[in-house]
């Protein structure tokens, strides 16, 4: 049986058929992480870390502090009482959400050029945020346990596209108007030797992100091939489709694709749940997009 590790190994040994420098993409890094963000990531490995200690570190990063306070007081967390200090903001959103915000910031800052100055970069960024929020919402709707990685999996599912936009923008944009998902993946493999999903999975594996995240990225277009986190892979696949149908994505999907989706059937999602998931993220989506421009 081909495992997730085997798949990554196959990518590593496929340089002879690859027309893009994967080593260079790995070296691009996800951030650059500044010292305060690195320290926060380190502290968050300790489940018993105090919010006071985290607040002290966040305080050394004015941009992160402003983002944190803005989101803590947004509709994303719907607090009855406004958070007026960094510590209150951390207590309001929780440690997992703090990590999500740190990763959002790392993405926004690390790929600022692609997100801010490239049309397709901005589209992929907005799509990724929508898929991240939808993944978390769908996980809650179906009562999925252990969904801490849902937002991160959705946020990073198309990281391969952003990497290709940075490394080979003209080649990537040459076939970006392809409307068929199958033709898109075949086109990527023909042009680059690998699909954006394979590139994203391999690079995030080299960045030492959680294996569940790498696995979802690898198979988010083909959940039936997933060997780990099968349910989460289907969640992200469904979220990806819903975002595209609602205009958040490079490809515009026909809403009838919902009824043909294997992931929607696998998760037993009905039309009401799908509409509810989309409606529930609207306030959060606008808040996050305005915070991470």
PDB file of C-alpha atoms in Angstrom, residues 49-265:
ATOM      1  CA  UNK A  49       1.847  28.157  29.210  1.00  0.00           C
ATOM      2  CA  UNK A  50       0.274  31.203  30.864  1.00  0.00           C
ATOM      3  CA  UNK A  51      -1.586  33.831  28.858  1.00  0.00           C
ATOM      4  CA  UNK A  52       0.453  36.454  30.738  1.00  0.00           C
ATOM      5  CA  UNK A  53       3.717  35.071  29.370  1.00  0.00           C
ATOM      6  CA  UNK A  54       2.273  34.942  25.849  1.00  0.00           C
ATOM      7  CA  UNK A  55       0.924  38.481  26.204  1.00  0.00           C
ATOM      8  CA  UNK A  56       4.379  39.733  27.164  1.00  0.00           C
ATOM      9  CA  UNK A  57       5.859  38.270  23.977  1.00  0.00           C
ATOM     10  CA  UNK A  58       3.021  39.503  21.737  1.00  0.00           C
ATOM     11  CA  UNK A  59       3.574  42.963  23.198  1.00  0.00           C
ATOM     12  CA  UNK A  60       6.967  43.123  21.482  1.00  0.00           C
ATOM     13  CA  UNK A  61       5.288  42.786  18.068  1.00  0.00           C
ATOM     14  CA  UNK A  62       3.008  45.823  17.538  1.00  0.00           C
ATOM     15  CA  UNK A  63       1.541  44.539  14.255  1.00  0.00           C
ATOM     16  CA  UNK A  64       0.633  41.162  15.753  1.00  0.00           C
ATOM     17  CA  UNK A  65      -0.782  42.861  18.861  1.00  0.00           C
ATOM     18  CA  UNK A  66      -3.051  45.106  16.774  1.00  0.00           C
ATOM     19  CA  UNK A  67      -4.259  42.173  14.669  1.00  0.00           C
ATOM     20  CA  UNK A  68      -4.917  40.127  17.796  1.00  0.00           C
ATOM     21  CA  UNK A  69      -6.940  42.839  19.526  1.00  0.00           C
ATOM     22  CA  UNK A  70      -8.920  43.579  16.366  1.00  0.00           C
ATOM     23  CA  UNK A  71      -9.888  39.932  15.849  1.00  0.00           C
ATOM     24  CA  UNK A  72     -10.619  39.297  19.543  1.00  0.00           C
ATOM     25  CA  UNK A  73     -13.182  42.111  19.419  1.00  0.00           C
ATOM     26  CA  UNK A  74     -14.659  41.066  16.077  1.00  0.00           C
ATOM     27  CA  UNK A  75     -17.682  38.978  15.171  1.00  0.00           C
ATOM     28  CA  UNK A  76     -15.278  36.069  14.816  1.00  0.00           C
ATOM     29  CA  UNK A  77     -15.377  35.591  18.604  1.00  0.00           C
ATOM     30  CA  UNK A  78     -18.553  37.526  19.495  1.00  0.00           C
ATOM     31  CA  UNK A  79     -17.472  38.691  22.951  1.00  0.00           C
ATOM     32  CA  UNK A  80     -19.992  40.482  25.150  1.00  0.00           C
ATOM     33  CA  UNK A  81     -17.229  42.572  26.716  1.00  0.00           C
ATOM     34  CA  UNK A  82     -14.469  44.187  24.693  1.00  0.00           C
ATOM     35  CA  UNK A  83     -10.921  42.939  25.174  1.00  0.00           C
ATOM     36  CA  UNK A  84      -8.806  45.967  26.098  1.00  0.00           C
ATOM     37  CA  UNK A  85      -5.492  44.224  26.751  1.00  0.00           C
ATOM     38  CA  UNK A  86      -3.394  41.645  24.926  1.00  0.00           C
ATOM     39  CA  UNK A  87      -3.881  39.134  27.735  1.00  0.00           C
ATOM     40  CA  UNK A  88      -7.667  39.557  27.595  1.00  0.00           C
ATOM     41  CA  UNK A  89      -7.529  39.080  23.826  1.00  0.00           C
ATOM     42  CA  UNK A  90      -5.586  35.820  24.178  1.00  0.00           C
ATOM     43  CA  UNK A  91      -7.987  34.577  26.839  1.00  0.00           C
ATOM     44  CA  UNK A  92     -10.921  35.456  24.559  1.00  0.00           C
ATOM     45  CA  UNK A  93      -9.708  33.605  21.487  1.00  0.00           C
ATOM     46  CA  UNK A  94      -7.830  30.695  23.086  1.00  0.00           C
ATOM     47  CA  UNK A  95      -4.378  29.305  22.438  1.00  0.00           C
ATOM     48  CA  UNK A  96      -5.327  27.374  19.298  1.00  0.00           C
ATOM     49  CA  UNK A  97      -6.800  30.455  17.677  1.00  0.00           C
ATOM     50  CA  UNK A  98      -3.694  32.407  18.641  1.00  0.00           C
ATOM     51  CA  UNK A  99      -1.680  29.884  16.630  1.00  0.00           C
ATOM     52  CA  UNK A 100      -4.102  30.298  13.702  1.00  0.00           C
ATOM     53  CA  UNK A 101      -3.604  34.074  13.816  1.00  0.00           C
ATOM     54  CA  UNK A 102       0.173  33.660  13.963  1.00  0.00           C
ATOM     55  CA  UNK A 103       0.031  31.393  10.878  1.00  0.00           C
ATOM     56  CA  UNK A 104      -2.286  33.797   9.068  1.00  0.00           C
ATOM     57  CA  UNK A 105       0.163  36.588   9.796  1.00  0.00           C
ATOM     58  CA  UNK A 106       3.081  34.471   8.626  1.00  0.00           C
ATOM     59  CA  UNK A 107       1.299  33.735   5.351  1.00  0.00           C
ATOM     60  CA  UNK A 108       0.206  37.340   4.836  1.00  0.00           C
ATOM     61  CA  UNK A 109       3.657  38.745   5.583  1.00  0.00           C
ATOM     62  CA  UNK A 110       5.693  35.985   3.932  1.00  0.00           C
ATOM     63  CA  UNK A 111       3.747  36.177   0.667  1.00  0.00           C
ATOM     64  CA  UNK A 112       2.799  39.866   0.799  1.00  0.00           C
ATOM     65  CA  UNK A 113       4.034  40.520  -2.748  1.00  0.00           C
ATOM     66  CA  UNK A 114       2.029  37.690  -4.280  1.00  0.00           C
ATOM     67  CA  UNK A 115      -1.083  38.436  -2.202  1.00  0.00           C
ATOM     68  CA  UNK A 116      -0.972  42.202  -2.619  1.00  0.00           C
ATOM     69  CA  UNK A 117       0.378  42.760  -6.110  1.00  0.00           C
ATOM     70  CA  UNK A 118      -0.704  39.729  -8.140  1.00  0.00           C
ATOM     71  CA  UNK A 119      -4.344  39.338  -9.157  1.00  0.00           C
ATOM     72  CA  UNK A 120      -4.275  35.561  -8.933  1.00  0.00           C
ATOM     73  CA  UNK A 121      -2.268  35.700  -5.712  1.00  0.00           C
ATOM     74  CA  UNK A 122      -5.012  37.742  -4.060  1.00  0.00           C
ATOM     75  CA  UNK A 123      -7.713  35.396  -5.386  1.00  0.00           C
ATOM     76  CA  UNK A 124      -5.894  32.320  -4.046  1.00  0.00           C
ATOM     77  CA  UNK A 125      -5.354  34.074  -0.679  1.00  0.00           C
ATOM     78  CA  UNK A 126      -9.025  34.999  -0.261  1.00  0.00           C
ATOM     79  CA  UNK A 127     -10.054  31.526  -1.405  1.00  0.00           C
ATOM     80  CA  UNK A 128      -7.681  29.948   1.132  1.00  0.00           C
ATOM     81  CA  UNK A 129      -9.112  31.969   4.021  1.00  0.00           C
ATOM     82  CA  UNK A 130     -12.666  31.077   2.959  1.00  0.00           C
ATOM     83  CA  UNK A 131     -11.760  27.379   2.776  1.00  0.00           C
ATOM     84  CA  UNK A 132     -10.081  27.549   6.185  1.00  0.00           C
ATOM     85  CA  UNK A 133     -13.142  29.081   7.821  1.00  0.00           C
ATOM     86  CA  UNK A 134     -15.498  26.707   5.993  1.00  0.00           C
ATOM     87  CA  UNK A 135     -13.414  23.691   7.023  1.00  0.00           C
ATOM     88  CA  UNK A 136     -13.723  24.671  10.674  1.00  0.00           C
ATOM     89  CA  UNK A 137     -17.452  25.379  10.294  1.00  0.00           C
ATOM     90  CA  UNK A 138     -18.189  22.091   8.525  1.00  0.00           C
ATOM     91  CA  UNK A 139     -16.219  20.206  11.183  1.00  0.00           C
ATOM     92  CA  UNK A 140     -18.403  21.791  13.855  1.00  0.00           C
ATOM     93  CA  UNK A 141     -21.618  21.108  11.952  1.00  0.00           C
ATOM     94  CA  UNK A 142     -20.907  17.395  11.565  1.00  0.00           C
ATOM     95  CA  UNK A 143     -19.664  17.139  15.165  1.00  0.00           C
ATOM     96  CA  UNK A 144     -16.172  16.075  14.187  1.00  0.00           C
ATOM     97  CA  UNK A 145     -13.847  15.647  17.158  1.00  0.00           C
ATOM     98  CA  UNK A 146     -10.237  16.780  17.208  1.00  0.00           C
ATOM     99  CA  UNK A 147     -10.725  19.508  14.610  1.00  0.00           C
ATOM    100  CA  UNK A 148      -7.940  21.754  15.863  1.00  0.00           C
ATOM    101  CA  UNK A 149      -6.180  21.550  12.493  1.00  0.00           C
ATOM    102  CA  UNK A 150      -9.294  22.183  10.372  1.00  0.00           C
ATOM    103  CA  UNK A 151      -8.655  25.883   9.844  1.00  0.00           C
ATOM    104  CA  UNK A 152      -4.934  25.396   9.185  1.00  0.00           C
ATOM    105  CA  UNK A 153      -5.577  22.556   6.706  1.00  0.00           C
ATOM    106  CA  UNK A 154      -8.025  24.730   4.782  1.00  0.00           C
ATOM    107  CA  UNK A 155      -5.793  27.797   4.917  1.00  0.00           C
ATOM    108  CA  UNK A 156      -2.780  25.946   3.511  1.00  0.00           C
ATOM    109  CA  UNK A 157      -4.485  23.557   1.071  1.00  0.00           C
ATOM    110  CA  UNK A 158      -3.448  25.685  -1.943  1.00  0.00           C
ATOM    111  CA  UNK A 159      -0.050  26.824  -0.649  1.00  0.00           C
ATOM    112  CA  UNK A 160       1.421  25.063  -3.694  1.00  0.00           C
ATOM    113  CA  UNK A 161      -0.328  27.581  -5.965  1.00  0.00           C
ATOM    114  CA  UNK A 162       1.142  30.541  -4.088  1.00  0.00           C
ATOM    115  CA  UNK A 163       4.589  28.945  -4.230  1.00  0.00           C
ATOM    116  CA  UNK A 164       4.237  28.431  -7.985  1.00  0.00           C
ATOM    117  CA  UNK A 165       3.062  32.022  -8.413  1.00  0.00           C
ATOM    118  CA  UNK A 166       6.225  33.126  -6.662  1.00  0.00           C
ATOM    119  CA  UNK A 167       8.603  30.718  -8.393  1.00  0.00           C
ATOM    120  CA  UNK A 168       7.111  30.469 -11.901  1.00  0.00           C
ATOM    121  CA  UNK A 169       4.385  33.143 -12.274  1.00  0.00           C
ATOM    122  CA  UNK A 170       4.235  33.230 -16.085  1.00  0.00           C
ATOM    123  CA  UNK A 171       4.098  29.461 -16.445  1.00  0.00           C
ATOM    124  CA  UNK A 172       1.452  29.186 -13.724  1.00  0.00           C
ATOM    125  CA  UNK A 173      -0.749  31.892 -15.220  1.00  0.00           C
ATOM    126  CA  UNK A 174      -0.484  30.343 -18.708  1.00  0.00           C
ATOM    127  CA  UNK A 175      -3.070  27.670 -17.900  1.00  0.00           C
ATOM    128  CA  UNK A 176      -4.895  29.199 -14.956  1.00  0.00           C
ATOM    129  CA  UNK A 177      -8.114  29.781 -16.905  1.00  0.00           C
ATOM    130  CA  UNK A 178      -8.724  26.037 -17.284  1.00  0.00           C
ATOM    131  CA  UNK A 179     -12.160  25.401 -15.779  1.00  0.00           C
ATOM    132  CA  UNK A 180     -11.934  21.625 -15.407  1.00  0.00           C
ATOM    133  CA  UNK A 181     -10.257  20.449 -12.207  1.00  0.00           C
ATOM    134  CA  UNK A 182      -8.890  17.318 -13.885  1.00  0.00           C
ATOM    135  CA  UNK A 183      -7.512  19.317 -16.814  1.00  0.00           C
ATOM    136  CA  UNK A 184      -5.992  21.837 -14.389  1.00  0.00           C
ATOM    137  CA  UNK A 185      -4.097  19.120 -12.487  1.00  0.00           C
ATOM    138  CA  UNK A 186      -3.028  17.456 -15.744  1.00  0.00           C
ATOM    139  CA  UNK A 187      -1.848  20.832 -17.026  1.00  0.00           C
ATOM    140  CA  UNK A 188       0.198  21.470 -13.894  1.00  0.00           C
ATOM    141  CA  UNK A 189       1.823  18.049 -14.123  1.00  0.00           C
ATOM    142  CA  UNK A 190       2.634  18.624 -17.794  1.00  0.00           C
ATOM    143  CA  UNK A 191       4.124  22.080 -17.203  1.00  0.00           C
ATOM    144  CA  UNK A 192       5.785  21.599 -13.806  1.00  0.00           C
ATOM    145  CA  UNK A 193       6.143  17.836 -13.518  1.00  0.00           C
ATOM    146  CA  UNK A 194       4.072  17.930 -10.310  1.00  0.00           C
ATOM    147  CA  UNK A 195       0.667  19.297  -9.303  1.00  0.00           C
ATOM    148  CA  UNK A 196       0.271  22.196  -6.882  1.00  0.00           C
ATOM    149  CA  UNK A 197      -1.081  19.709  -4.330  1.00  0.00           C
ATOM    150  CA  UNK A 198       2.051  17.547  -4.525  1.00  0.00           C
ATOM    151  CA  UNK A 199       4.348  20.565  -4.356  1.00  0.00           C
ATOM    152  CA  UNK A 200       2.424  22.026  -1.401  1.00  0.00           C
ATOM    153  CA  UNK A 201       2.499  18.731   0.500  1.00  0.00           C
ATOM    154  CA  UNK A 202       6.193  18.189  -0.086  1.00  0.00           C
ATOM    155  CA  UNK A 203       7.231  21.722   0.859  1.00  0.00           C
ATOM    156  CA  UNK A 204       5.093  21.861   4.019  1.00  0.00           C
ATOM    157  CA  UNK A 205       6.534  18.459   4.985  1.00  0.00           C
ATOM    158  CA  UNK A 206      10.009  19.949   4.658  1.00  0.00           C
ATOM    159  CA  UNK A 207       8.849  22.901   6.777  1.00  0.00           C
ATOM    160  CA  UNK A 208       7.967  20.271   9.427  1.00  0.00           C
ATOM    161  CA  UNK A 209       4.292  21.203   9.645  1.00  0.00           C
ATOM    162  CA  UNK A 210       1.937  18.565  11.143  1.00  0.00           C
ATOM    163  CA  UNK A 211       1.562  15.421   9.023  1.00  0.00           C
ATOM    164  CA  UNK A 212      -2.220  15.799   9.018  1.00  0.00           C
ATOM    165  CA  UNK A 213      -1.790  19.149   7.255  1.00  0.00           C
ATOM    166  CA  UNK A 214       0.641  17.739   4.684  1.00  0.00           C
ATOM    167  CA  UNK A 215      -1.654  14.779   4.031  1.00  0.00           C
ATOM    168  CA  UNK A 216      -4.716  16.968   3.457  1.00  0.00           C
ATOM    169  CA  UNK A 217      -2.761  19.223   1.091  1.00  0.00           C
ATOM    170  CA  UNK A 218      -1.527  16.201  -0.868  1.00  0.00           C
ATOM    171  CA  UNK A 219      -4.979  14.689  -1.439  1.00  0.00           C
ATOM    172  CA  UNK A 220      -7.431  17.597  -1.196  1.00  0.00           C
ATOM    173  CA  UNK A 221      -8.453  17.050  -4.835  1.00  0.00           C
ATOM    174  CA  UNK A 222      -8.590  13.257  -4.453  1.00  0.00           C
ATOM    175  CA  UNK A 223      -9.768  12.441  -0.891  1.00  0.00           C
ATOM    176  CA  UNK A 224     -10.322   8.779  -1.755  1.00  0.00           C
ATOM    177  CA  UNK A 225      -6.540   8.409  -2.033  1.00  0.00           C
ATOM    178  CA  UNK A 226      -5.890   9.790   1.445  1.00  0.00           C
ATOM    179  CA  UNK A 227      -4.166   7.346   3.774  1.00  0.00           C
ATOM    180  CA  UNK A 228      -4.282   9.623   6.839  1.00  0.00           C
ATOM    181  CA  UNK A 229      -6.969  12.075   8.018  1.00  0.00           C
ATOM    182  CA  UNK A 230      -9.493  10.870   5.451  1.00  0.00           C
ATOM    183  CA  UNK A 231     -12.399  12.740   7.038  1.00  0.00           C
ATOM    184  CA  UNK A 232     -10.478  16.033   7.240  1.00  0.00           C
ATOM    185  CA  UNK A 233      -9.391  15.648   3.612  1.00  0.00           C
ATOM    186  CA  UNK A 234     -13.042  15.310   2.597  1.00  0.00           C
ATOM    187  CA  UNK A 235     -13.951  18.306   4.762  1.00  0.00           C
ATOM    188  CA  UNK A 236     -11.385  20.488   2.968  1.00  0.00           C
ATOM    189  CA  UNK A 237     -12.450  19.144  -0.435  1.00  0.00           C
ATOM    190  CA  UNK A 238     -16.080  20.059   0.317  1.00  0.00           C
ATOM    191  CA  UNK A 239     -15.060  23.468   1.673  1.00  0.00           C
ATOM    192  CA  UNK A 240     -12.978  24.066  -1.456  1.00  0.00           C
ATOM    193  CA  UNK A 241     -16.005  23.367  -3.655  1.00  0.00           C
ATOM    194  CA  UNK A 242     -18.356  25.545  -1.588  1.00  0.00           C
ATOM    195  CA  UNK A 243     -15.925  28.477  -1.709  1.00  0.00           C
ATOM    196  CA  UNK A 244     -15.570  28.169  -5.501  1.00  0.00           C
ATOM    197  CA  UNK A 245     -19.333  27.992  -5.990  1.00  0.00           C
ATOM    198  CA  UNK A 246     -19.721  31.213  -4.014  1.00  0.00           C
ATOM    199  CA  UNK A 247     -17.149  33.101  -6.075  1.00  0.00           C
ATOM    200  CA  UNK A 248     -14.092  32.678  -3.869  1.00  0.00           C
ATOM    201  CA  UNK A 249     -11.618  30.955  -6.137  1.00  0.00           C
ATOM    202  CA  UNK A 250      -9.925  30.955  -9.515  1.00  0.00           C
ATOM    203  CA  UNK A 251     -12.343  28.390 -10.910  1.00  0.00           C
ATOM    204  CA  UNK A 252     -16.083  29.126 -10.844  1.00  0.00           C
ATOM    205  CA  UNK A 253     -17.990  25.956 -10.059  1.00  0.00           C
ATOM    206  CA  UNK A 254     -21.598  25.217 -11.008  1.00  0.00           C
ATOM    207  CA  UNK A 255     -23.668  24.886  -7.828  1.00  0.00           C
ATOM    208  CA  UNK A 256     -24.955  21.546  -9.103  1.00  0.00           C
ATOM    209  CA  UNK A 257     -21.448  20.169  -8.508  1.00  0.00           C
ATOM    210  CA  UNK A 258     -22.496  19.939  -4.842  1.00  0.00           C
ATOM    211  CA  UNK A 259     -24.843  17.087  -5.717  1.00  0.00           C
ATOM    212  CA  UNK A 260     -22.068  15.277  -7.604  1.00  0.00           C
ATOM    213  CA  UNK A 261     -19.442  15.736  -4.916  1.00  0.00           C
ATOM    214  CA  UNK A 262     -18.111  12.522  -3.389  1.00  0.00           C
ATOM    215  CA  UNK A 263     -16.929  14.476  -0.331  1.00  0.00           C
ATOM    216  CA  UNK A 264     -20.356  15.995   0.305  1.00  0.00           C
ATOM    217  CA  UNK A 265     -21.848  12.488   0.098  1.00  0.00           C
TER     218      UNK A 265
END
